Short mmCIF file of N, CA and C in Angstrom, two decimals:
data_model
loop_
_atom_site.label_atom_id
_atom_site.label_comp_id
_atom_site.label_asym_id
_atom_site.label_seq_id
_atom_site.Cartn_x
_atom_site.Cartn_y
_atom_site.Cartn_z
N GLY A 175 22.76 0.74 -29.66
CA GLY A 175 24.31 0.79 -30.37
C GLY A 175 24.89 2.10 -30.63
N VAL A 176 25.70 1.86 -31.78
CA VAL A 176 26.23 3.19 -32.60
C VAL A 176 25.81 2.49 -33.63
N GLY A 177 25.01 4.11 -34.21
CA GLY A 177 24.44 4.33 -35.82
C GLY A 177 25.60 4.87 -36.25
N SER A 178 24.93 4.55 -37.32
CA SER A 178 25.62 5.54 -39.27
C SER A 178 25.38 6.97 -39.08
N ARG A 179 24.59 7.24 -38.36
CA ARG A 179 25.12 9.01 -38.28
C ARG A 179 26.33 9.75 -37.41
N LYS A 180 27.34 10.44 -38.26
CA LYS A 180 28.09 11.24 -38.68
C LYS A 180 28.42 12.93 -37.42
N TYR A 181 28.58 12.95 -36.86
CA TYR A 181 28.26 15.66 -36.60
C TYR A 181 29.63 15.31 -36.46
N ARG A 182 29.78 16.75 -36.91
CA ARG A 182 31.58 17.07 -36.68
C ARG A 182 31.07 18.57 -35.38
N ARG A 183 31.75 17.71 -34.53
CA ARG A 183 31.65 19.05 -33.57
C ARG A 183 32.60 19.94 -33.00
N THR A 184 32.62 22.21 -33.50
CA THR A 184 34.11 22.06 -33.46
C THR A 184 33.21 23.12 -31.98
N GLY A 185 34.74 23.45 -31.29
CA GLY A 185 34.81 23.78 -29.59
C GLY A 185 35.95 24.94 -29.89
N THR A 186 35.82 25.65 -29.12
CA THR A 186 37.24 26.53 -28.31
C THR A 186 37.79 25.94 -26.95
N ILE A 187 38.72 26.30 -26.59
CA ILE A 187 39.07 26.10 -25.32
C ILE A 187 40.31 27.07 -25.12
N THR A 188 39.86 27.80 -23.65
CA THR A 188 40.79 29.12 -23.66
C THR A 188 41.88 29.20 -22.48
N VAL A 189 42.50 28.82 -22.78
CA VAL A 189 43.57 28.87 -21.66
C VAL A 189 43.87 30.56 -21.27
N GLN A 190 43.93 30.42 -19.73
CA GLN A 190 43.90 31.54 -19.38
C GLN A 190 45.99 31.03 -18.64
N CYS A 191 47.06 32.15 -19.23
CA CYS A 191 47.95 32.44 -17.59
C CYS A 191 48.57 32.88 -17.55
N LEU A 192 48.63 33.39 -16.04
CA LEU A 192 48.26 33.87 -15.40
C LEU A 192 49.66 34.09 -14.31
N VAL A 193 50.17 34.97 -14.46
CA VAL A 193 51.14 35.52 -13.55
C VAL A 193 51.10 36.88 -12.46
N PRO A 194 50.94 36.34 -11.35
CA PRO A 194 51.53 37.79 -10.71
C PRO A 194 51.91 39.43 -11.14
N ALA A 195 51.02 40.42 -10.81
CA ALA A 195 51.82 41.90 -11.26
C ALA A 195 52.85 42.43 -10.26
N LYS A 196 52.62 42.15 -9.24
CA LYS A 196 54.09 41.75 -8.45
C LYS A 196 55.57 41.78 -8.46
N ASP A 197 55.26 40.26 -9.45
CA ASP A 197 56.36 39.14 -9.46
C ASP A 197 56.82 39.17 -10.73
N GLY A 198 55.66 39.78 -11.59
CA GLY A 198 56.01 39.52 -13.12
C GLY A 198 56.49 40.64 -13.83
N SER A 199 56.02 39.92 -15.44
CA SER A 199 55.68 41.00 -16.46
C SER A 199 54.97 40.84 -17.31
N GLN A 200 54.43 41.44 -17.89
CA GLN A 200 53.20 40.38 -19.42
C GLN A 200 54.08 40.45 -20.00
N LYS A 201 55.09 39.98 -20.41
CA LYS A 201 56.43 39.54 -22.06
C LYS A 201 56.81 38.32 -21.08
N GLU A 202 55.50 38.40 -19.64
CA GLU A 202 55.87 36.79 -19.69
C GLU A 202 54.95 35.62 -19.61
N THR A 203 53.71 36.44 -19.56
CA THR A 203 52.23 35.66 -19.52
C THR A 203 52.23 36.00 -21.20
N VAL A 204 53.13 36.58 -21.86
CA VAL A 204 52.94 36.05 -23.80
C VAL A 204 53.74 35.14 -24.02
N THR A 205 54.92 34.21 -23.45
CA THR A 205 55.38 33.53 -23.38
C THR A 205 55.14 32.40 -23.19
N ILE A 206 54.52 32.34 -21.66
CA ILE A 206 53.56 31.30 -21.38
C ILE A 206 52.26 31.10 -22.20
N ALA A 207 51.50 31.45 -23.10
CA ALA A 207 50.09 31.39 -23.37
C ALA A 207 51.68 30.29 -24.89
N ARG A 208 52.30 31.00 -25.51
CA ARG A 208 52.45 31.00 -27.16
C ARG A 208 53.55 29.23 -26.34
N GLU A 209 54.08 28.91 -25.47
CA GLU A 209 54.14 27.39 -25.27
C GLU A 209 52.70 26.53 -25.74
N VAL A 210 51.46 27.20 -25.31
CA VAL A 210 51.02 26.48 -24.63
C VAL A 210 50.33 26.50 -26.34
N LYS A 211 49.95 26.72 -26.76
CA LYS A 211 49.98 27.50 -28.89
C LYS A 211 50.31 26.64 -29.07
N ASN A 212 51.83 26.29 -29.18
CA ASN A 212 52.77 25.42 -29.43
C ASN A 212 52.67 23.96 -29.75
N ILE A 213 52.13 23.71 -27.96
CA ILE A 213 51.98 22.51 -27.03
C ILE A 213 50.74 21.50 -28.58
N PHE A 214 49.07 22.88 -28.78
CA PHE A 214 47.88 21.92 -28.56
C PHE A 214 47.77 22.23 -30.24
N GLU A 215 48.62 23.97 -31.57
CA GLU A 215 48.05 23.72 -32.53
C GLU A 215 48.75 21.84 -33.63
N GLY A 216 47.68 21.38 -34.38
CA GLY A 216 47.79 20.74 -34.86
C GLY A 216 48.19 19.26 -34.19
N ALA A 217 48.33 19.86 -32.75
CA ALA A 217 48.25 17.97 -31.97
C ALA A 217 47.03 17.39 -32.29
N THR A 218 46.82 16.12 -32.57
CA THR A 218 45.67 15.22 -32.09
C THR A 218 45.90 14.63 -30.94
N ILE A 219 44.23 14.05 -30.43
CA ILE A 219 44.56 13.89 -28.62
C ILE A 219 43.78 12.72 -28.51
N SER A 220 43.95 11.62 -28.97
CA SER A 220 41.80 10.74 -28.99
C SER A 220 41.81 11.04 -29.73
N THR A 221 40.49 11.58 -29.85
CA THR A 221 40.45 11.76 -31.65
C THR A 221 39.80 12.73 -31.43
N ILE A 222 40.20 13.75 -31.05
CA ILE A 222 39.84 15.88 -30.84
C ILE A 222 41.25 15.20 -31.63
N ARG A 223 40.87 16.64 -32.63
CA ARG A 223 41.70 17.63 -33.23
C ARG A 223 42.03 19.11 -33.36
N PHE A 224 43.10 19.54 -33.26
CA PHE A 224 43.26 20.56 -32.06
C PHE A 224 44.40 21.35 -33.64
N SER A 225 43.42 23.02 -33.98
CA SER A 225 43.73 23.23 -35.21
C SER A 225 44.42 24.67 -34.71
N ASP A 226 43.65 25.82 -35.51
CA ASP A 226 43.91 27.29 -34.55
C ASP A 226 44.38 27.17 -33.73
N ALA A 227 45.10 28.44 -33.64
CA ALA A 227 45.61 28.81 -31.95
C ALA A 227 46.16 30.29 -32.23
N THR A 228 46.01 31.01 -31.28
CA THR A 228 46.34 31.83 -31.25
C THR A 228 46.10 32.96 -29.94
N VAL A 229 46.74 33.57 -29.83
CA VAL A 229 47.67 34.20 -28.00
C VAL A 229 46.82 35.55 -28.17
N GLN A 230 46.45 35.58 -26.99
CA GLN A 230 45.04 37.02 -27.55
C GLN A 230 46.14 37.91 -25.52
N GLU A 231 47.04 39.28 -25.56
CA GLU A 231 46.89 39.40 -24.74
C GLU A 231 45.96 40.73 -24.06
N ALA A 232 45.46 40.24 -21.97
CA ALA A 232 44.85 40.24 -21.52
C ALA A 232 44.86 41.94 -20.88
N PRO A 233 43.66 42.85 -20.69
CA PRO A 233 44.07 43.94 -19.90
C PRO A 233 43.82 43.26 -18.35
N ALA A 234 45.80 43.60 -18.63
CA ALA A 234 45.75 43.26 -16.39
C ALA A 234 44.73 44.75 -15.68
N SER A 235 44.90 43.23 -14.88
CA SER A 235 44.13 44.03 -13.33
C SER A 235 45.89 44.20 -12.17
N PRO A 236 45.10 44.82 -11.55
CA PRO A 236 46.28 44.76 -10.19
C PRO A 236 46.81 44.43 -9.57
N GLU A 237 46.45 43.27 -9.94
CA GLU A 237 47.21 41.45 -8.76
C GLU A 237 47.68 41.04 -10.32
N TRP A 238 46.73 41.25 -11.61
CA TRP A 238 47.41 39.82 -12.64
C TRP A 238 47.61 40.35 -13.99
N LEU A 239 48.96 40.11 -13.49
CA LEU A 239 48.48 39.36 -15.89
C LEU A 239 48.49 38.98 -16.42
N GLN A 240 47.67 38.46 -18.01
CA GLN A 240 47.11 37.69 -18.29
C GLN A 240 47.18 37.70 -19.74
N ALA A 241 47.86 36.42 -20.48
CA ALA A 241 47.41 36.41 -21.96
C ALA A 241 46.88 34.71 -21.79
N ASN A 242 46.22 35.31 -23.32
CA ASN A 242 45.12 33.67 -23.71
C ASN A 242 45.79 33.07 -25.05
N ALA A 243 46.02 31.92 -25.07
CA ALA A 243 45.42 30.08 -25.78
C ALA A 243 44.58 30.78 -26.22
N ILE A 244 44.85 30.74 -27.15
CA ILE A 244 43.23 30.26 -27.56
C ILE A 244 43.57 29.10 -29.81
N VAL A 245 42.46 27.94 -28.91
CA VAL A 245 42.57 27.09 -29.96
C VAL A 245 40.92 26.32 -30.08
N THR A 246 41.22 25.56 -31.20
CA THR A 246 40.61 25.36 -32.58
C THR A 246 40.63 24.10 -32.30
N PHE A 247 38.81 23.44 -32.25
CA PHE A 247 39.87 21.89 -31.68
C PHE A 247 38.07 21.27 -32.58
N GLN A 248 38.62 20.51 -33.15
CA GLN A 248 37.02 19.34 -34.06
C GLN A 248 37.10 17.98 -33.44
N TYR A 249 35.71 17.01 -32.92
CA TYR A 249 35.97 15.73 -32.58
C TYR A 249 34.34 15.14 -33.20
N ASP A 250 34.59 13.66 -33.69
CA ASP A 250 33.73 13.68 -34.24
C ASP A 250 32.71 12.49 -33.96
N GLU A 251 31.44 12.64 -33.62
CA GLU A 251 30.52 11.33 -32.71
C GLU A 251 29.90 11.37 -33.72
N GLN A 252 29.97 9.17 -33.62
CA GLN A 252 28.91 9.12 -34.49
C GLN A 252 27.71 8.29 -33.00
N ARG A 253 26.36 8.03 -33.50
CA ARG A 253 26.07 7.20 -32.83
C ARG A 253 23.84 7.28 -33.99
#
C-alpha cells in the first residue's frame, strides 16, 4: 500500500527545436523554443508542476539550426 513518506522529485526536461539549415533561420528555432517554453512554464499536468523555463540557442551544425527550451519540473511521490 501507499505509505506516509513523501518525496519531492525535481528534474529538468530539454526540448530540442531544430530547423534544417538550408530552409530556415536561427530566429525560427528560437521562436519555436519560446512557444514550447510558454506552454510549459507555470503549467501543471496531472501531478507534475512545471516552473522555470528558459530558451537557449545551441551551436549550429552544417545541417541543422537548434534552440532548446529547458524546463524545470517537480512532483511528489508517496510511498
